[in-house]
XYZ file of C-alpha atoms in Angstrom:
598
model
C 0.000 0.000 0.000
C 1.508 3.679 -0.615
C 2.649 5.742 1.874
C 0.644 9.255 1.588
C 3.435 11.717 2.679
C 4.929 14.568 1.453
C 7.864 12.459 0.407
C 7.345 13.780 -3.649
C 9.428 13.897 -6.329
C 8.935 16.435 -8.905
C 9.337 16.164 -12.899
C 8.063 18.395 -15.507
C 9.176 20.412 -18.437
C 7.387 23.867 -17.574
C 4.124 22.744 -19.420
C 3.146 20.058 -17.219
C 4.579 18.540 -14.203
C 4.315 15.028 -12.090
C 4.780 14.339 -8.220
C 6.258 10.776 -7.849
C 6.021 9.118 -4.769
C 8.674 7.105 -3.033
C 7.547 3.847 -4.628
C 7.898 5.204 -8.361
C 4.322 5.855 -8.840
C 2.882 9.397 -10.007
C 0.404 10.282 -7.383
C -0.536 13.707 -9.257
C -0.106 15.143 -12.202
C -2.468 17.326 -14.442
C -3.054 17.950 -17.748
C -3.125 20.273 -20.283
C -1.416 22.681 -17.497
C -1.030 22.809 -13.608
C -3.847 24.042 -13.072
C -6.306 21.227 -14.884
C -7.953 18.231 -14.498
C -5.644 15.671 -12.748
C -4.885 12.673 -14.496
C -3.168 11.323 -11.699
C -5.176 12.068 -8.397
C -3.927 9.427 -5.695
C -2.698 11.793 -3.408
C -5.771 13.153 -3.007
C -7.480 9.719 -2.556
C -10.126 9.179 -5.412
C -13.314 7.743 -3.498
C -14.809 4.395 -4.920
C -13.616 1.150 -6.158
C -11.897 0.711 -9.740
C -10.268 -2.118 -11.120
C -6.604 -0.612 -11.006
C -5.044 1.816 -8.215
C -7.049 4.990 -9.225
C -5.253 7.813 -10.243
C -1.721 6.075 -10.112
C 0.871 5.420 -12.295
C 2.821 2.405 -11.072
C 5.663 0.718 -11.333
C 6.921 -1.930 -9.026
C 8.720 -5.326 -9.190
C 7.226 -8.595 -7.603
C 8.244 -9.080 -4.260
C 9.656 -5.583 -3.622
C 12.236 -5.051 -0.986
C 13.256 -1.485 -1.349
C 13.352 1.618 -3.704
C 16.052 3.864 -3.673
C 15.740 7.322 -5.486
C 17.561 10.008 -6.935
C 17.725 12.587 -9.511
C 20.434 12.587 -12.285
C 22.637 15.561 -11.434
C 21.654 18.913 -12.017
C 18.313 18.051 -13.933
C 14.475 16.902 -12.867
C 15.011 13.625 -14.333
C 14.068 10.789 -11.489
C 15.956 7.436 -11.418
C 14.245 4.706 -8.988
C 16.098 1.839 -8.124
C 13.659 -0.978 -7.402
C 14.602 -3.998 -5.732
C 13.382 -7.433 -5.318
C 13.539 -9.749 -2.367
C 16.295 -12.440 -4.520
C 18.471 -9.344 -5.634
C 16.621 -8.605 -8.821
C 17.071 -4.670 -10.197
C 15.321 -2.581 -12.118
C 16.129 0.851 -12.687
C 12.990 3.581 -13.339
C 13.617 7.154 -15.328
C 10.782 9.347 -15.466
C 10.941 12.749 -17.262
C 8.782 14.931 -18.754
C 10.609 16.411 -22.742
C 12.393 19.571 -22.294
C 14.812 20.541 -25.311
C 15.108 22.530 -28.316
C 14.089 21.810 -31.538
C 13.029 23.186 -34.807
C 13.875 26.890 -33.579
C 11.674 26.381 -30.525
C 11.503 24.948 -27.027
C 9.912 20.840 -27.318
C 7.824 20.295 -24.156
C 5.157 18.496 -25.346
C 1.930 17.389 -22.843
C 4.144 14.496 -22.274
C 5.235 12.050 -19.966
C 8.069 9.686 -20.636
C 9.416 6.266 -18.740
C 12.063 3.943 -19.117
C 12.454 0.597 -17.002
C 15.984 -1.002 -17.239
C 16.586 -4.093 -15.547
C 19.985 -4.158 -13.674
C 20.503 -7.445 -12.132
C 18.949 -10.657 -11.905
C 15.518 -11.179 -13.344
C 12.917 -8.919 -12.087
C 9.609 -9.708 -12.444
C 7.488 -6.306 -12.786
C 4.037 -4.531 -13.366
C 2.696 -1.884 -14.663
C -0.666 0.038 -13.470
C -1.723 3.001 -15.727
C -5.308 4.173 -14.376
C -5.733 8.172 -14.816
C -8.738 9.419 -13.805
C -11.478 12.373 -15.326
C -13.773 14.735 -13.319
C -11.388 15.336 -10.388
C -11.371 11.966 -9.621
C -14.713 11.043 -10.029
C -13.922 8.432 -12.678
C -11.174 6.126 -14.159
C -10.783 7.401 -17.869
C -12.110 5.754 -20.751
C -9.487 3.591 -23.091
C -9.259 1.955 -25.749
C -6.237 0.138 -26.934
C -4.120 -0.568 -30.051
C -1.580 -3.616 -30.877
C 1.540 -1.015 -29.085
C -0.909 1.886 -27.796
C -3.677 2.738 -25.253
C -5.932 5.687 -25.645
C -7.245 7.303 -22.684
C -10.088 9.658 -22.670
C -8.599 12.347 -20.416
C -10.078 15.742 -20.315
C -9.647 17.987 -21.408
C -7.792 16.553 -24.215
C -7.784 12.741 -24.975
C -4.082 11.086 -24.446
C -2.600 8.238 -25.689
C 0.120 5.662 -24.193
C 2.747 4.223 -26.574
C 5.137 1.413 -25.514
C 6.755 -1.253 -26.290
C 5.796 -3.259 -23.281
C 2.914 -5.727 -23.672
C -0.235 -3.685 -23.930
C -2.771 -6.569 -22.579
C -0.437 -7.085 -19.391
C -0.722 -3.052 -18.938
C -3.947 -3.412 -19.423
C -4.815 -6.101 -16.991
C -2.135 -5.208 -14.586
C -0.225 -8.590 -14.838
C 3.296 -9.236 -13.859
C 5.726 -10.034 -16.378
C 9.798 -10.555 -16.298
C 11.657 -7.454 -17.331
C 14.215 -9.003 -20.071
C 14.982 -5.733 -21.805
C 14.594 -1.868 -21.361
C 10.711 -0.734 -22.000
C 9.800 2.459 -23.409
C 6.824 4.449 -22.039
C 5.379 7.691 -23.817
C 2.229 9.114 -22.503
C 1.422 12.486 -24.658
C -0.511 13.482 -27.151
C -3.572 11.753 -29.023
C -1.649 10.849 -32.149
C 0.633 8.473 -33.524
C 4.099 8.071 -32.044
C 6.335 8.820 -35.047
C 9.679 6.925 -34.859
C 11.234 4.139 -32.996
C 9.751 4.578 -29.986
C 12.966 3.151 -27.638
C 15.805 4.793 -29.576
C 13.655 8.305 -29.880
C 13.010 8.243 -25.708
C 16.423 7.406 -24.936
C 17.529 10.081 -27.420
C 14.722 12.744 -25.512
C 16.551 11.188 -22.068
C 19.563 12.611 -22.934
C 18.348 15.920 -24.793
C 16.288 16.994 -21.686
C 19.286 16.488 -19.561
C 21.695 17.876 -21.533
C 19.102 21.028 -21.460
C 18.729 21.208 -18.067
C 22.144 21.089 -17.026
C 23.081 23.894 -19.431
C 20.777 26.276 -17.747
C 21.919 25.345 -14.104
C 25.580 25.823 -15.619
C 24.669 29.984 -16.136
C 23.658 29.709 -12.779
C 25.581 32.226 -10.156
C 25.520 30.098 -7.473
C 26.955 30.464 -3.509
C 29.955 28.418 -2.408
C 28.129 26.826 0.326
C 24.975 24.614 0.264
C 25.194 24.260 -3.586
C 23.236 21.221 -4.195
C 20.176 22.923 -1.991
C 20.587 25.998 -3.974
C 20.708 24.222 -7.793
C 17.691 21.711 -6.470
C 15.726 24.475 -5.739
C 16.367 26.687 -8.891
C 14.901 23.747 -11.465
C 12.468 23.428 -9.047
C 11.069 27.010 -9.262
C 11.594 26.922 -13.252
C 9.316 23.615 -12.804
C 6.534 26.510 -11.342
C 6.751 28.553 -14.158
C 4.154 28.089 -17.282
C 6.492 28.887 -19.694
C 3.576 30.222 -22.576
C 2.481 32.511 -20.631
C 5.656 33.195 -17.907
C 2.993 32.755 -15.005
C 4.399 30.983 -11.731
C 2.349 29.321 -9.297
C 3.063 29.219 -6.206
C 3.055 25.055 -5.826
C 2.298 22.431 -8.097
C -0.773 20.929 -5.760
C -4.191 21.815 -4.362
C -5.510 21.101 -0.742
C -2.886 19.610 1.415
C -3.912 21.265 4.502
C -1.652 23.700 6.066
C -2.309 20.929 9.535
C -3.613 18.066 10.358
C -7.557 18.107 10.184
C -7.637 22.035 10.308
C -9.597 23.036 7.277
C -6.788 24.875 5.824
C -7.170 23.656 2.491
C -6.228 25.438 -0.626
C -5.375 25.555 -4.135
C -2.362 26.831 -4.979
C -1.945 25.984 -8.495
C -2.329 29.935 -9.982
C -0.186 32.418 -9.993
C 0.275 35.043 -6.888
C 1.681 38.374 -7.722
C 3.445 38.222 -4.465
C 5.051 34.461 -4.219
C 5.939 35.312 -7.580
C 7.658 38.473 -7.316
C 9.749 36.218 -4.520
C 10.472 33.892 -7.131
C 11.790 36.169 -9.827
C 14.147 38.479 -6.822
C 15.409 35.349 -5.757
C 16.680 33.398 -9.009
C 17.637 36.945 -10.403
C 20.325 36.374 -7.627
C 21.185 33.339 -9.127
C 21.122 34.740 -12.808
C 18.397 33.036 -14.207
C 17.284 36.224 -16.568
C 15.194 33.760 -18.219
C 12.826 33.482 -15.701
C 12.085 36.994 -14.771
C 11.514 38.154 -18.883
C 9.109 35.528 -18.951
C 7.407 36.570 -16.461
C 7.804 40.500 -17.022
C 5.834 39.498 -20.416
C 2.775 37.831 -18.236
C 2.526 40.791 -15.334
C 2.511 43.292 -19.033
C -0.294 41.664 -19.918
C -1.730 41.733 -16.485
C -1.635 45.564 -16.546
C -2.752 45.528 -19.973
C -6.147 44.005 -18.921
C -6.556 45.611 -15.993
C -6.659 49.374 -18.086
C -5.410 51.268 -15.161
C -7.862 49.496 -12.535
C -7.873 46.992 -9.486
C -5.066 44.498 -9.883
C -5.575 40.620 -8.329
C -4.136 39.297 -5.951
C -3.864 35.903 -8.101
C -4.600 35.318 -11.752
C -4.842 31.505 -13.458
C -2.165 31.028 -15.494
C -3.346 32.053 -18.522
C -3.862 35.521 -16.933
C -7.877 34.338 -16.559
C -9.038 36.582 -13.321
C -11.514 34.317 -12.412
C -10.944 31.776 -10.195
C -14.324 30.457 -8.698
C -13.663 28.321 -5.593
C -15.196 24.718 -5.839
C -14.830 21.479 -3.868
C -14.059 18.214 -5.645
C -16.612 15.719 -4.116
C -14.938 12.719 -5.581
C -11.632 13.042 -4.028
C -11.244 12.747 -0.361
C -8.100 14.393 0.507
C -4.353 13.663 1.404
C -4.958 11.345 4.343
C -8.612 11.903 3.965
C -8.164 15.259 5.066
C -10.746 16.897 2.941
C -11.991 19.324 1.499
C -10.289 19.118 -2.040
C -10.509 22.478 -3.584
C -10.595 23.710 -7.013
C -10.354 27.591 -7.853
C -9.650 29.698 -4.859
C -11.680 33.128 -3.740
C -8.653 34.919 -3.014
C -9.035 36.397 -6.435
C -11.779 38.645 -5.240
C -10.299 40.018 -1.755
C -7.974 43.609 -2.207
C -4.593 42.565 -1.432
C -2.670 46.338 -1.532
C 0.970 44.915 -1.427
C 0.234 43.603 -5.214
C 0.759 46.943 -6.902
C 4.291 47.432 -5.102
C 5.165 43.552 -5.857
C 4.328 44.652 -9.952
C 6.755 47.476 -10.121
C 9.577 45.963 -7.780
C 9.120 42.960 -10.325
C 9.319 45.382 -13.516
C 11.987 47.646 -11.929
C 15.316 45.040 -13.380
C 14.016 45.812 -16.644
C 14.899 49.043 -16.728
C 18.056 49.012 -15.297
C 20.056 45.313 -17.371
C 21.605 45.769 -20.229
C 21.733 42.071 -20.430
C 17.853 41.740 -20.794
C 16.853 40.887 -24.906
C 14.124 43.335 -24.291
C 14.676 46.173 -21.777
C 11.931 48.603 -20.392
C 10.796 51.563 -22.428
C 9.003 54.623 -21.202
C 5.974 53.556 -22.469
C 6.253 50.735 -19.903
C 7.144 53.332 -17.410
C 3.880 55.307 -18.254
C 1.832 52.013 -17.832
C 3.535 51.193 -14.389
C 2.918 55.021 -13.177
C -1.029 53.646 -13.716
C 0.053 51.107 -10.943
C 1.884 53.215 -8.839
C -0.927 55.959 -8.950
C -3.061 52.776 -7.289
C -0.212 52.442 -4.843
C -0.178 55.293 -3.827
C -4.110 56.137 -3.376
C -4.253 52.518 -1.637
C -1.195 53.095 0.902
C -3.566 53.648 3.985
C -6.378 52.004 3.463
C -7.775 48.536 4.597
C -7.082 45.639 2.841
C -6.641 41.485 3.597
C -2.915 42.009 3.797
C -0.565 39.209 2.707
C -1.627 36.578 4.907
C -5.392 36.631 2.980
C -7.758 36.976 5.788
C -11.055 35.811 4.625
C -13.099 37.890 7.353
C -11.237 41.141 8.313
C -9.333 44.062 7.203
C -6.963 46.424 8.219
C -4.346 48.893 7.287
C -1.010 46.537 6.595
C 2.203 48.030 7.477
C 3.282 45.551 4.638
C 0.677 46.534 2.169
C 1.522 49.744 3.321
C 5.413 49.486 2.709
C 4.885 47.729 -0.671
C 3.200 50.870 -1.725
C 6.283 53.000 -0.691
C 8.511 51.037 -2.079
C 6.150 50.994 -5.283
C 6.714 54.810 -5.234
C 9.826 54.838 -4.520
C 10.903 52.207 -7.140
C 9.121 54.541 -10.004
C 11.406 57.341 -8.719
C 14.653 55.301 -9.593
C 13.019 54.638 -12.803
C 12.306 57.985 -13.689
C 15.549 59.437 -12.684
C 17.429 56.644 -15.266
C 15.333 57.436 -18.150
C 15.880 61.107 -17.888
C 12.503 61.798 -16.336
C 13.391 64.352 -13.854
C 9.899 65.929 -13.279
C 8.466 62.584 -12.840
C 11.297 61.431 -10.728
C 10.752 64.167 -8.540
C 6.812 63.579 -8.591
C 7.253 59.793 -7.224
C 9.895 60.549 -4.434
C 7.759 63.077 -2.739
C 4.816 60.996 -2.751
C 7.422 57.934 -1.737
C 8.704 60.388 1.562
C 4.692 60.987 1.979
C 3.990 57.518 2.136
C 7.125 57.056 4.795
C 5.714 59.814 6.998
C 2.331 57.886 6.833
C 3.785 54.861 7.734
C 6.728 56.501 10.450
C 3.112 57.978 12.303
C 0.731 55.497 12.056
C 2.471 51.769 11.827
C 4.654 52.844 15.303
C 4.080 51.554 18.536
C 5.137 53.803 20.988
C 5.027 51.775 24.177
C 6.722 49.084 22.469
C 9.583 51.562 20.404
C 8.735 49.095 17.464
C 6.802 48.776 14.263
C 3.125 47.294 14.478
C 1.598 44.491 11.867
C -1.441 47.122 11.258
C -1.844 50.540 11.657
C -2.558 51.796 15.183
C -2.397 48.417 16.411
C 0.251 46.604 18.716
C -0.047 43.409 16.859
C 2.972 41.164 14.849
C 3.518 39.653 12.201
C 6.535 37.966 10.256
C 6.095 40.183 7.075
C 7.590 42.718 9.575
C 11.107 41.395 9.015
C 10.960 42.007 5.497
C 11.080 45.749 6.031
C 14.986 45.506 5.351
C 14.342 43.893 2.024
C 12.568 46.491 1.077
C 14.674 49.438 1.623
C 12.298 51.424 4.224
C 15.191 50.791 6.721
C 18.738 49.785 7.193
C 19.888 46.923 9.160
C 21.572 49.013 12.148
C 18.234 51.414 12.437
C 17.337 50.623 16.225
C 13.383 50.703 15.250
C 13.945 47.716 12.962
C 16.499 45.689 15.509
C 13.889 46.613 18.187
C 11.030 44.826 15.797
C 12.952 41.606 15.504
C 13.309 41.632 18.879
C 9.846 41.644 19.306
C 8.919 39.342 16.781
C 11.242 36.960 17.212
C 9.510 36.887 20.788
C 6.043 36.684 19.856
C 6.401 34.634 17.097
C 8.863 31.729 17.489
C 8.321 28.145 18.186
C 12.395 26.860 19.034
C 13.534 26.252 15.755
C 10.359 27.985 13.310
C 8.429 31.251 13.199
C 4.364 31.455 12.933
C 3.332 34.087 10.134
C 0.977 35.319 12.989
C 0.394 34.312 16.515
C -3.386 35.535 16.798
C -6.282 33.726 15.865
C -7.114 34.258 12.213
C -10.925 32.548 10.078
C -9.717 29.309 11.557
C -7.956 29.772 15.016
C -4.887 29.977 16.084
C -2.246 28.609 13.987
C -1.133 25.146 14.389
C 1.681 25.008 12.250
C 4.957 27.095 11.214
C 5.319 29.255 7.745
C 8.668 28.053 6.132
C 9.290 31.337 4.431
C 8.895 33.294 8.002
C 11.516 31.190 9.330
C 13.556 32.027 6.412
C 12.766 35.544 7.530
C 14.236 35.172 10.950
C 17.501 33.543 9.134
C 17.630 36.490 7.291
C 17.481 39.219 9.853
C 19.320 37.471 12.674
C 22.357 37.793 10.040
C 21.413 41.381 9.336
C 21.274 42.042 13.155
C 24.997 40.685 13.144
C 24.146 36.948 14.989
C 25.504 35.232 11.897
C 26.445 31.841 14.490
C 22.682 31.837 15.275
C 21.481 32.515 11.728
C 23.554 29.401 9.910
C 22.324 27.275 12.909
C 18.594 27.456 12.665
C 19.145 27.141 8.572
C 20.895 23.953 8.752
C 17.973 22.833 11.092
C 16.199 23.929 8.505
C 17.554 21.973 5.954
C 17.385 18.950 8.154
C 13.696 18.989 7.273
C 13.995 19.012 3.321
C 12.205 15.822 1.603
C 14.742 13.565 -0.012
C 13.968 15.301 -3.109
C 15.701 18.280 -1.730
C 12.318 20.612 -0.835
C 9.966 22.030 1.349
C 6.370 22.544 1.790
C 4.607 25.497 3.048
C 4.818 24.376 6.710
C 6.068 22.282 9.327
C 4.648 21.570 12.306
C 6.780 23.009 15.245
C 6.577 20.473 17.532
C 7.093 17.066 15.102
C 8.414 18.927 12.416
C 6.563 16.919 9.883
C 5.772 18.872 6.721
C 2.078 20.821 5.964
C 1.136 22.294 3.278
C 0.892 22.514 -0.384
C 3.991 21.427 -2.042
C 6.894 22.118 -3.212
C 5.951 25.391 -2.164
C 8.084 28.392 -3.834
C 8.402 30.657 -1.032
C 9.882 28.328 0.891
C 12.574 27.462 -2.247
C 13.253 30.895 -2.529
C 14.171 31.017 1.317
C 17.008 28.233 0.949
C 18.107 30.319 -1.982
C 17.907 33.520 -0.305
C 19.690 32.532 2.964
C 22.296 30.405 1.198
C 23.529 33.223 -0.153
C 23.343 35.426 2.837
C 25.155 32.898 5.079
C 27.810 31.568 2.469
C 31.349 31.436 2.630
C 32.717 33.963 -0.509
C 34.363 31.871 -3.444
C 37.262 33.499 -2.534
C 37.878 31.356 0.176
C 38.767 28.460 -1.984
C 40.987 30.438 -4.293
């Protein structure tokens, strides 16, 4: 029986992706995109009985012992080493296309597998069951003499192989004599021979992917951790459109039982602008132009107006908020949902996350298409919203579903938005309208100076006129509304550090929020504390907690969204990009210079 844990490996090609579990099987995947129909649903437990493990893609020899896993270096590519109880080996390799060809980037709706035997003689078998209708029902097939044809939605997909189709079918065991191709993509014929044109897409995609992490600029220390989760925030970006999404699953709860549930498969403004500041410190340019092209779009459609908190990613705004009946949830932990209603709330911190996100543009040469001014006049729409939103109520980052107040981070975002716009200005020669931004920027800061301080405790508040805390105060460094030394910020840490942290992780929030008090620590927040106990000059402390940190990475190398501070098991959707872009960030911060080894 599989284990339902967080214990996921991730393939894809930035079209589609796959979670594997540690038994070789895909437990989720979906189709066309991230954010469709999953073919592959077990981790969300399909209800009802069917024939075949529902929503599974398996692989597994006859009296299994063990199954070791890694991925080839530098790439997504998954080997699984499966092992029977008289020594017998086969060897799994499951990717998903990724190279160039014809002029243009191949990554087909595709899923590709390869089963080697090693040693001995194996005896193995193969279970291919996707499911339709969010797991309501195993999908329709119909087979050929080397094909099956499954009637996925939304788009039919078809199975070539040269394994026995009828023991696929059935789900029989049979002795693995010779490497088996597996090609699960589009509904058409398979042009080729299908085992020498896999192998040959084997070694394209990894030749591909280790050429990008090659351009990487990459710390000293903690290298692996740093590369792993680079191609694993690539995998989160949609690469048509250059929308990220801020993890590749829906409705693992944040804890155990609490309700928490939610889909994360679209594309935040915020968790992306994290994403695109933290591999920009890695030089992965290609990243951030991609996305630059989506959030231009973004402001296109919204023609000077309200801006989303979250968009699908095709840049569709809405996002209804569903619950998949059929599926009963990792662990049973239900609900499964589909869409999510953050769309609608007014999130304020998106308009500064836009312009801090277009700001590189402006500025690197190295960029095939830098920002014009008639970007610049398109942003000042957004920074005009900014600024009219700076103190006013909104959700604030952490997306409370039943409240409002004025955010000190909303509120900073929007400085920083004018500020940012200043900078801008000034480059391009715009002296009027640099002048313009940075006096609404310093009457933003007097706004914020007045209202977000706490007298009594000589510190910064969560909300305006309020004594409250919350983690997103640590980020007030990053942003460049203080320095490191100022004693208001080192006197905020203090404080939050206090209120906030559980030994070795940091709660977003300690107060009770729609569904009561937390139960379970926010990855990224920790990162936060990493981050400003080395600005606050307690560097010893700062690489302690982040190698407890990475003590709770999966064996693929990741993180969820949260960990429960007292077990320290992993919450939350997964792999979660804020808390990738926290190993990134920190590794940097805390690393040893390359000088040291020359």
């Amino acid at each position: 029986m599989r284990v339902n844990n967080l214990n996921l490996w991730p393939i894809g090609n930035c079209q589609v992706s796959a979670l594997i579990d540690e038994n070789a099987s895909f437990v989720w995947a979906c189709q066309p995109r991230v954010d469709g129909d999953p073919l592959f649903s077990a981790l969300l437990e399909p209800k009802g009985e069917s024939a075949l493990p529902r929503g599974e893609w398996r692989v597994e020899v006859e009296n299994q012992v063990s199954c070791t896993q890694l991925y080839l270096r530098n790439t997504p590519i998954l080997v699984s080493r499966l092992t029977d109880a008289d020594g017998g080996i086969a060897e799994v390799y499951d990717f998903c296309p990724r190279f160039p060809r014809q002029g243009r980037m191949y990554r087909p709706v595709a899923f590709c597998r390869i089963v080697r035997p090693i040693a001995g003689s194996p005896r193995i078998r193969v279970q291919l069951n996707p499911t339709t209708d969010w797991g309501a029902n195993d999908a329709a097939r119909t087979s050929g003499s080397n094909h099956i044809r499954f009637l996925t939605a939304p788009q039919p997909l078809r199975l070539t192989t040269d394994a026995p189709v009828s023991s696929l079918l059935e789900g029989r065991c049979f002795r693995l004599e010779k490497s088996l191709h597996f090609f699960l993509g589009p509904d058409e014929p398979f042009v080729g021979n299908l085992g020498h044109t896999v192998a040959t897409m084997l070694h394209q995609t990894s030749d591909e992917w280790r050429d990008w992490v090659r351009g990487l600029a990459i710390p000293l220390e903690w290298q692996k951790v740093v590369i792993r989760s680079a191609i694993t925030l690539k995998l989160c970006q949609h690469e048509e459109t250059g929308a990220i999404v801020a993890a590749l699953t829906t409705s693992i709860p944040e804890a155990a039982n609490s309700g928490r549930n939610w889909d994360y498969r679209y594309c935040w403004i915020r968790d992306a602008y994290y994403t695109v500041q933290a591999l920009n410190r890695l030089g992965a340019l290609d990243v951030l132009e991609n996305y630059l092209s989506y959030l231009r779009n973004i402001v296109d459609d919204a023609k000077g107006g309200d801006i989303q908190p979250l968009y699908a990613v095709s840049g569709e705004p809405k996002l209804d908020e569903g619950v998949a009946d059929a599926l009963a949830g990792y662990r049973g932990m239900g609900p499964v949902r589909v869409g999510n209603a953050a769309y609608t709330q007014v999130q304020y911190d998106a308009y500064g996350q836009i312009i801090l996100s277009n700001a590189q543009a402006f500025f690197d040469e190295r960029l095939f298409r830098k920002a014009t001014i008639d970007d610049f006049r398109a942003l000042e729409k957004v920074g005009d919203r900014a600024y009219a939103a700076h103190d006013q109520p909104d959700a604030g980052l952490w997306e409370f579903r039943t409240r409002t107040s004025v955010h000190t981070y909303s509120s900073v975002m929007s400085w920083a938005a004018c500020d940012r716009l200043g900078n801008i200005a000034e480059e391009l020669g715009l002296d009027d309208r640099a002048d313009f931004w940075r006096e609404r920027a310093e009457a933003v800061r007097r706004t914020i100076e007045r209202s977000a301080w706490f007298e009594e405790g000589k510190r910064f508040a969560a909300t305006f006129g309020g004594d409250d805390l919350d983690a997103s105060l640590l980020q007030l460094v990053d942003m460049r509304f203080v320095e490191p030394a100022d004693p208001r910020f080192l006197a905020t840490v203090e404080a939050v550090e206090k209120g906030l942290r559980r030994g070795e992780h940091m709660l977003r929030y300690a107060d009770e929020d729609d569904f009561g008090l937390p139960e379970t620590a926010f990855n990224f927040c920790t990162f936060w504390l990493i981050e400003a106990l080395h600005l606050a000059g307690r560097q010893d402390e700062a690489r302690a907690l982040y190698s407890k940190m990475l003590e709770r990475l999966t064996p693929a190398g990741l993180l969820s969204e949260d960990t429960d501070f007292e077990t320290h098991e992993l919450w939350g959707n997964y792999p979660q990009t804020y808390s990738l872009v926290g190993l990134i960030n920190c590794a940097g911060l805390l690393s040893k210079p390359w000088s040291a080894v020359r």
